[in-house]
Amino acid sequence: MKLDRRGFLAAGAAAALLRPGVAQAVSPLNLGADAADRGIVFGSAFDREIFDDTAYAALLRAQCRIGSLENSLKFDWLKPTGNVADFSASDRLVDFAVESGIRPRGTALIWNDWLPDWLKWTTVLERRSIMEKHIDEVVGRYAGRVQSWDVVNEPFFPPHGIDGGYRKGLWLDAMGPDYIIHAFKRAAAADPKAQLVLNEAFCEQDDELGKSIRPLLLNEVKRLQDAGVKLDAIGFEAHLRPELPYDDQAFVAYVAEIAALGVDVMITELDVNDSHMPDDEAERDAQVAARVHDFLGAVLQVPRVTTVITWHLSDRYSWYRGADWYADQVRAGGGTPGRPVRSHLYDDQLQPKAAAFAARDALKASGPH
Ligand code: G3I
């Protein structure tokens, strides 16, 4: 069921009543509980902002049952200058999650993007042992506490022009596509009970990029399974860009095809890029809410979609904020660069927007998972 713009404007108005100083006309949300009622785990990305922003920490505690460390468990954040990890921030963040009843998850153990300069100067022979050491020490350190890992992030990017459509990078250079198999087997050995996830971007899109990655990822699931890999789930990031082509039902059919291979499916980084929407915030909020509702309403038709994680809960910590490429997108969309981001469920003041109610409605309308 698609809610029309009027429906979302009404929801937006209801959300506005939650602003400080205005009587709360609607009950507070509990997205984690609403999701759990349908067998779905709901959460969000978070990171070091919670050390000082106690209000945001409280919002995460109130709404989330799972939480991805946005950056602090990434290779370049743990080992920025050399092959020795600094776990000081990640330890605090994992402690926060566990103490808050939020299942912490790590992203990304191995990723061919965003790698520190020092790794570029290592030989391809050294990198296999560097990968093994990394996985052993990071997964091993948090065994039993970090219950889910994006073991390999974004394995495919056909525009790189590499055989098989793989994303180019230092790990691929060192081991070929089998870096993926090796990473998963190493992670399973380091924590046999952890959920091991292969996480991918763009597949939600019905454009050339999204349609080119889907078959590659489907075949990779089969390849990993044939290699005896413990692959528990596929993560679809869902950084939605409404100005691009989407066919949600075609994506749902693809998700069902992936699930039919015997893996769970996770929505791992949900947000709605509002760059090509009008400057008017009420209009943007309505459009973001409509997209959240339609996308979740579609994808939650698949029973094996077990998890929905937003890429931050609030505009306050959006990865779009201050990004030059996002300002360029806003300009290209006819908007005013520098305008506040409105891409997430909660606003800068940590108040729920129409998108938060849209997510709640989609979760509550979902069948059992
Ligand atoms: O703010 C500092 C700046 O002061 C410094 O000069 C600069 C030097 O590199 O770094 C800046 O921090 C960067 C931060 O983004 C700014 O927001 C970090 O280096 C950079 O690592 C970080 O990028 C993160 C990106 O992944 C790469 O790890 C984003 O926070 C994070 O939201 C983004 O998340 C990714 C997922 O992991 C995978 N899927 C796509 C998603 C969005 O790109």
Coordinates of C-alpha atoms and ligand atoms in Angstrom, one line a residue:
M1 CA 0.0 0.0 0.0
K2 CA 1.5 3.3 -1.0
L3 CA 0.7 6.2 1.3
D4 CA 0.1 9.3 -0.7
R5 CA 1.9 12.6 -0.1
R6 CA -1.0 13.9 1.9
G7 CA -0.7 10.9 4.2
F8 CA 2.9 11.6 4.8
L9 CA 2.4 15.3 5.3
A10 CA -0.1 14.4 8.0
A11 CA 2.4 12.0 9.5
G12 CA 5.0 14.8 9.2
A13 CA 2.7 17.1 11.0
A14 CA 2.2 14.5 13.7
A15 CA 5.9 14.2 14.0
A16 CA 6.3 17.9 14.3
L17 CA 4.1 17.8 17.4
L18 CA 7.0 15.9 19.0
R19 CA 9.2 19.0 18.8
P20 CA 10.3 20.3 22.1
G21 CA 7.7 22.5 23.8
V22 CA 4.8 20.9 21.9
A23 CA 2.5 18.5 23.6
Q24 CA 3.1 15.0 22.4
A25 CA 0.0 14.1 20.4
V26 CA 1.4 10.7 19.4
S27 CA 2.8 7.9 21.4
P28 CA 6.6 7.6 21.3
L29 CA 8.0 5.1 18.8
N30 CA 9.7 1.8 19.7
L31 CA 11.0 0.6 16.3
G32 CA 13.0 -2.2 17.9
A33 CA 9.9 -3.6 19.6
D34 CA 7.7 -3.1 16.5
A35 CA 10.2 -5.0 14.4
A36 CA 10.7 -7.7 17.0
D37 CA 6.9 -8.4 17.0
R38 CA 7.3 -9.4 13.4
G39 CA 10.6 -11.4 13.9
I40 CA 12.8 -8.6 12.5
V41 CA 15.8 -7.1 14.2
F42 CA 15.9 -3.3 13.8
G43 CA 18.8 -1.0 14.4
S44 CA 21.2 1.6 13.2
A45 CA 24.8 2.5 12.6
F46 CA 26.5 4.5 15.3
D47 CA 30.0 5.4 16.2
R48 CA 32.1 7.8 18.4
E49 CA 29.5 10.5 18.6
I50 CA 27.9 8.6 21.4
F51 CA 30.8 9.2 23.6
D52 CA 29.6 12.8 24.1
D53 CA 26.1 12.9 22.7
T54 CA 24.2 11.3 25.5
A55 CA 20.8 12.2 23.9
Y56 CA 21.7 10.3 20.7
A57 CA 23.0 7.4 22.8
A58 CA 19.6 7.4 24.5
L59 CA 17.7 7.4 21.2
L60 CA 19.8 4.5 20.0
R61 CA 19.1 2.6 23.2
A62 CA 15.4 3.2 22.9
Q63 CA 15.0 2.3 19.3
C64 CA 17.7 -0.3 18.4
R65 CA 18.2 -3.9 19.0
I66 CA 21.3 -4.1 16.7
G67 CA 23.9 -1.6 15.8
S68 CA 26.7 -1.5 13.2
L69 CA 29.8 0.4 14.2
E70 CA 29.9 2.9 11.3
N71 CA 33.7 3.1 11.1
S72 CA 35.6 2.1 14.2
L73 CA 35.9 -1.6 13.3
K74 CA 37.2 -0.8 9.8
F75 CA 40.7 -1.7 8.8
D76 CA 41.7 1.9 8.2
W77 CA 40.3 3.1 11.5
L78 CA 41.9 0.2 13.5
K79 CA 45.2 0.3 11.7
P80 CA 45.7 3.8 10.2
T81 CA 49.5 3.9 10.3
G82 CA 50.7 0.3 10.5
N83 CA 49.9 -3.4 11.2
V84 CA 49.1 -2.8 14.9
A85 CA 45.5 -2.2 15.9
D86 CA 44.2 0.5 18.2
F87 CA 41.1 -1.0 19.8
S88 CA 40.5 1.9 22.3
A89 CA 37.4 3.3 20.5
S90 CA 35.9 0.0 19.3
D91 CA 36.2 -1.5 22.7
R92 CA 34.2 1.4 24.2
L93 CA 31.6 1.2 21.4
V94 CA 31.1 -2.5 21.8
D95 CA 30.8 -2.1 25.5
F96 CA 28.2 0.6 25.0
A97 CA 26.2 -1.6 22.7
V98 CA 26.3 -4.7 24.9
E99 CA 25.4 -2.6 28.0
S100 CA 22.5 -1.0 26.0
G101 CA 21.0 -4.3 24.9
I102 CA 22.1 -3.5 21.3
R103 CA 23.7 -6.4 19.5
P104 CA 27.0 -4.9 18.1
R105 CA 28.0 -5.8 14.5
G106 CA 31.2 -5.1 12.8
T107 CA 31.7 -3.6 9.3
A108 CA 33.9 -4.1 7.3
L109 CA 36.5 -6.7 8.1
I110 CA 37.8 -6.8 4.5
W111 CA 37.0 -4.2 1.9
N112 CA 38.9 -3.2 -1.2
D113 CA 38.1 0.4 -0.6
W114 CA 39.2 2.9 2.1
L115 CA 42.5 1.2 2.9
P116 CA 45.4 2.9 4.7
D117 CA 48.4 4.1 2.7
W118 CA 50.8 1.8 4.5
L119 CA 49.0 -1.3 3.1
K120 CA 49.6 -0.1 -0.4
W121 CA 53.4 -0.5 0.2
T122 CA 53.1 -4.1 1.2
T123 CA 53.9 -6.9 -1.2
V124 CA 51.1 -9.1 -2.4
L125 CA 52.8 -12.0 -0.6
E126 CA 52.6 -10.1 2.7
R127 CA 48.9 -9.3 2.4
R128 CA 47.6 -12.8 2.9
S129 CA 49.3 -12.9 6.3
I130 CA 48.2 -9.4 7.0
M131 CA 44.6 -10.4 6.3
E132 CA 44.9 -13.5 8.4
K133 CA 46.4 -11.6 11.4
H134 CA 43.6 -8.9 11.0
I135 CA 40.7 -11.3 11.0
D136 CA 42.2 -13.5 13.8
E137 CA 42.8 -10.6 16.1
V138 CA 39.7 -8.5 15.4
V139 CA 37.1 -11.3 15.3
G140 CA 38.9 -13.2 18.0
R141 CA 38.9 -10.1 20.3
Y142 CA 35.2 -9.7 20.1
A143 CA 34.2 -13.4 19.8
G144 CA 30.9 -13.9 21.6
R145 CA 30.2 -10.1 21.9
V146 CA 30.2 -8.9 18.2
Q147 CA 27.7 -11.4 16.9
S148 CA 27.7 -10.3 13.3
W149 CA 30.3 -9.3 10.8
D150 CA 30.4 -7.9 7.3
V151 CA 33.3 -10.1 6.5
V152 CA 33.7 -8.7 3.0
N153 CA 32.2 -5.5 1.9
E154 CA 31.2 -4.5 -1.6
P155 CA 33.0 -7.3 -3.5
F156 CA 31.7 -6.1 -6.9
F157 CA 32.0 -3.0 -9.0
P158 CA 31.8 -3.8 -12.7
P159 CA 32.9 -0.3 -13.8
H160 CA 36.4 -1.2 -12.6
G161 CA 36.6 -3.4 -15.7
I162 CA 38.0 -6.5 -13.9
D163 CA 37.2 -10.0 -15.0
G164 CA 34.1 -11.2 -13.0
G165 CA 33.1 -7.7 -12.2
Y166 CA 35.0 -7.6 -9.0
R167 CA 35.9 -4.4 -7.2
K168 CA 39.6 -3.7 -7.7
G169 CA 41.8 -3.4 -4.7
L170 CA 44.7 -4.6 -2.6
W171 CA 43.1 -7.8 -1.4
L172 CA 42.0 -8.8 -4.9
D173 CA 45.5 -8.0 -6.2
A174 CA 47.0 -10.3 -3.6
M175 CA 44.7 -13.3 -3.8
G176 CA 42.3 -12.9 -6.7
P177 CA 38.6 -13.5 -6.0
D178 CA 39.5 -16.2 -3.5
Y179 CA 40.3 -13.4 -1.0
I180 CA 36.6 -13.6 -0.3
I181 CA 36.6 -17.3 0.4
H182 CA 39.8 -17.0 2.5
A183 CA 38.3 -14.1 4.6
F184 CA 35.1 -16.0 5.4
K185 CA 36.9 -19.2 6.3
R186 CA 39.3 -17.3 8.6
A187 CA 36.4 -15.4 10.2
A188 CA 34.5 -18.7 10.9
A189 CA 37.6 -20.1 12.5
A190 CA 38.0 -17.0 14.7
D191 CA 34.4 -17.1 15.9
P192 CA 32.4 -20.1 14.8
K193 CA 29.2 -18.6 16.3
A194 CA 29.3 -15.2 14.6
Q195 CA 26.9 -14.4 11.8
L196 CA 29.0 -13.9 8.7
V197 CA 27.7 -11.6 6.1
L198 CA 28.6 -10.6 2.5
N199 CA 27.5 -7.0 2.2
E200 CA 26.9 -5.3 -1.2
A201 CA 25.8 -1.9 -2.5
F202 CA 23.6 -0.7 -5.5
C203 CA 21.6 -3.9 -6.0
E204 CA 18.4 -2.2 -5.0
Q205 CA 18.7 0.1 -8.1
D206 CA 17.1 -1.0 -11.4
D207 CA 19.8 0.9 -13.4
E208 CA 22.6 -0.7 -15.3
L209 CA 24.9 -0.8 -12.2
G210 CA 22.4 -2.5 -10.0
K211 CA 21.3 -4.9 -12.6
S212 CA 24.9 -5.8 -13.5
I213 CA 25.8 -6.6 -9.9
R214 CA 22.8 -8.8 -9.0
P215 CA 23.8 -11.9 -11.1
L216 CA 27.4 -11.5 -10.0
L217 CA 26.4 -11.6 -6.3
L218 CA 23.9 -14.5 -6.8
N219 CA 26.7 -16.5 -8.4
E220 CA 29.1 -15.5 -5.7
V221 CA 26.8 -17.0 -3.1
K222 CA 26.8 -20.3 -4.9
R223 CA 30.6 -20.1 -5.4
L224 CA 31.1 -19.5 -1.7
Q225 CA 28.7 -22.3 -0.7
D226 CA 30.4 -24.7 -3.2
A227 CA 33.7 -23.8 -1.5
G228 CA 32.3 -24.8 1.9
V229 CA 32.2 -21.3 3.2
K230 CA 30.0 -20.5 6.2
L231 CA 27.9 -17.7 4.6
D232 CA 25.0 -16.8 6.9
A233 CA 23.5 -13.8 5.2
I234 CA 23.7 -11.3 2.4
G235 CA 23.5 -7.6 3.3
F236 CA 22.0 -5.1 0.9
E237 CA 23.0 -1.6 1.9
A238 CA 20.0 0.3 0.5
H239 CA 21.4 3.8 0.3
L240 CA 18.4 4.7 -1.8
R241 CA 18.6 7.4 -4.5
P242 CA 15.0 8.1 -5.7
E243 CA 16.2 10.0 -8.7
L244 CA 17.5 6.7 -10.1
P245 CA 15.4 3.9 -11.6
Y246 CA 13.9 1.4 -9.1
D247 CA 11.6 -1.6 -9.6
D248 CA 11.0 -2.7 -6.0
Q249 CA 9.1 -5.8 -7.0
A250 CA 11.9 -6.8 -9.4
F251 CA 14.4 -6.3 -6.5
V252 CA 12.1 -8.3 -4.2
A253 CA 12.1 -11.2 -6.7
Y254 CA 15.9 -11.1 -6.7
V255 CA 16.0 -11.0 -2.9
A256 CA 13.8 -14.1 -2.8
E257 CA 16.2 -15.8 -5.3
I258 CA 19.1 -15.0 -3.0
A259 CA 17.2 -16.3 0.1
A260 CA 16.2 -19.5 -1.8
L261 CA 19.9 -20.4 -1.7
G262 CA 19.5 -20.8 2.1
V263 CA 20.9 -17.5 3.4
D264 CA 19.3 -14.8 5.4
V265 CA 19.0 -11.3 4.0
M266 CA 19.7 -8.1 5.8
I267 CA 19.0 -4.4 4.9
T268 CA 22.3 -3.0 6.3
E269 CA 22.6 0.7 5.6
L270 CA 19.1 2.1 4.8
D271 CA 18.8 5.8 4.1
V272 CA 17.3 8.0 1.4
N273 CA 19.6 10.4 -0.4
D274 CA 17.4 13.5 -0.6
S275 CA 19.8 15.4 -2.9
H276 CA 17.4 15.5 -5.9
M277 CA 14.4 16.5 -3.8
P278 CA 13.1 20.1 -3.4
D279 CA 14.6 22.4 -0.7
D280 CA 11.2 22.5 1.1
E281 CA 11.8 20.3 4.1
A282 CA 8.1 19.2 4.6
E283 CA 8.1 18.1 1.0
R284 CA 11.4 16.3 1.3
D285 CA 10.3 14.7 4.6
A286 CA 7.2 13.4 2.8
Q287 CA 9.2 12.0 -0.1
V288 CA 11.8 10.4 2.1
A289 CA 9.0 8.8 4.2
A290 CA 7.2 7.5 1.1
R291 CA 10.4 5.9 -0.2
V292 CA 11.1 4.3 3.1
H293 CA 7.6 3.0 3.4
D294 CA 7.5 1.6 -0.2
F295 CA 10.9 0.0 -0.1
L296 CA 10.5 -1.6 3.3
G297 CA 6.9 -2.6 2.5
A298 CA 8.3 -4.4 -0.6
V299 CA 11.4 -6.0 0.7
L300 CA 9.7 -7.2 3.9
Q301 CA 7.5 -9.4 1.8
V302 CA 10.5 -11.8 1.8
P303 CA 10.3 -13.9 5.1
R304 CA 14.1 -14.4 5.3
V305 CA 14.7 -10.6 5.5
T306 CA 15.6 -10.7 9.2
T307 CA 17.3 -7.4 9.8
V308 CA 16.7 -3.7 9.0
I309 CA 19.6 -1.3 9.9
T310 CA 19.5 2.4 9.0
W311 CA 22.7 4.2 8.3
H312 CA 22.4 6.4 11.4
L313 CA 19.1 7.2 12.9
S314 CA 19.3 11.0 12.7
D315 CA 20.3 13.7 10.2
R316 CA 22.6 14.9 12.9
Y317 CA 25.2 12.3 12.0
S318 CA 24.4 11.7 8.3
W319 CA 27.3 10.7 6.1
Y320 CA 25.9 13.0 3.5
R321 CA 26.5 16.1 5.8
G322 CA 29.3 18.2 4.5
A323 CA 30.3 15.9 1.7
D324 CA 31.3 17.8 -1.4
W325 CA 29.9 15.1 -3.7
Y326 CA 26.5 15.4 -1.9
A327 CA 26.5 19.2 -2.4
D328 CA 27.2 18.6 -6.1
Q329 CA 24.3 16.2 -6.2
V330 CA 22.0 18.8 -4.5
R331 CA 23.1 21.4 -7.1
A332 CA 22.5 18.9 -9.9
G333 CA 19.0 18.3 -8.5
G334 CA 18.2 22.0 -8.6
G335 CA 18.5 22.4 -4.8
T336 CA 20.5 24.8 -2.6
P337 CA 23.9 23.3 -1.6
G338 CA 24.5 23.5 2.1
R339 CA 20.8 23.0 3.0
P340 CA 20.2 20.6 6.0
V341 CA 20.2 16.9 5.2
R342 CA 16.8 15.2 5.7
S343 CA 17.7 11.6 4.7
H344 CA 17.1 9.7 7.9
L345 CA 14.3 8.7 10.3
Y346 CA 15.0 11.4 12.9
D347 CA 15.9 15.0 12.5
D348 CA 18.7 17.1 13.8
Q349 CA 16.9 17.6 17.0
L350 CA 16.5 13.8 17.4
Q351 CA 12.7 14.1 16.8
P352 CA 11.0 11.4 14.6
K353 CA 10.1 12.6 11.2
A354 CA 7.5 11.1 8.9
A355 CA 10.1 8.6 7.7
A356 CA 10.2 7.1 11.3
F357 CA 6.5 6.6 11.3
A358 CA 6.7 5.2 7.8
A359 CA 9.3 2.7 8.9
R360 CA 7.1 1.8 11.9
D361 CA 4.1 1.3 9.7
A362 CA 6.0 -0.9 7.2
L363 CA 7.4 -3.0 10.1
K364 CA 4.0 -3.4 11.7
A365 CA 2.4 -4.3 8.4
S366 CA 5.1 -7.0 7.7
G367 CA 4.3 -10.6 7.8
P368 CA 6.2 -12.9 10.2
H369 CA 10.0 -13.4 9.7
Ligands
G3I1 O1 36.4 14.1 9.1 C1 37.7 13.6 8.7 C2 38.6 14.8 8.2 O2 38.8 15.7 9.3 C3 39.9 14.2 7.7 O3 40.7 15.2 7.1 C4 39.6 13.1 6.6 C5 40.9 12.5 6.2 O4 40.6 11.3 5.5 O5 38.8 12.1 7.2 C6 37.6 12.6 7.6 O6 36.8 11.5 8.1 C7 36.3 10.7 7.1 C8 34.8 10.6 7.5 O7 34.2 9.6 6.5 C9 34.1 11.9 7.3 O8 32.7 11.7 7.4 C10 36.9 9.3 7.2 O9 38.3 9.5 6.8 C11 36.2 8.4 6.4 O10 36.7 7.1 6.7 C12 34.7 8.4 6.6 O11 34.1 7.7 5.6 C13 33.2 6.6 6.0 C14 33.2 5.7 4.8 O12 32.2 4.7 5.0 C15 34.5 5.1 4.5 O13 34.8 4.3 5.6 C16 31.8 7.2 6.3 O14 31.8 7.9 7.6 C17 30.8 6.0 6.4 O15 29.5 6.5 6.6 C18 30.9 5.2 5.1 O16 30.0 4.1 5.2 C19 30.0 3.3 4.1 C20 29.9 1.9 4.6 O17 31.0 1.6 5.4 C21 29.9 0.9 3.4 N1 28.8 1.3 2.5 C22 28.8 2.7 2.0 C23 28.8 3.6 3.2 C24 28.8 5.0 2.7 O18 30.0 5.3 2.0

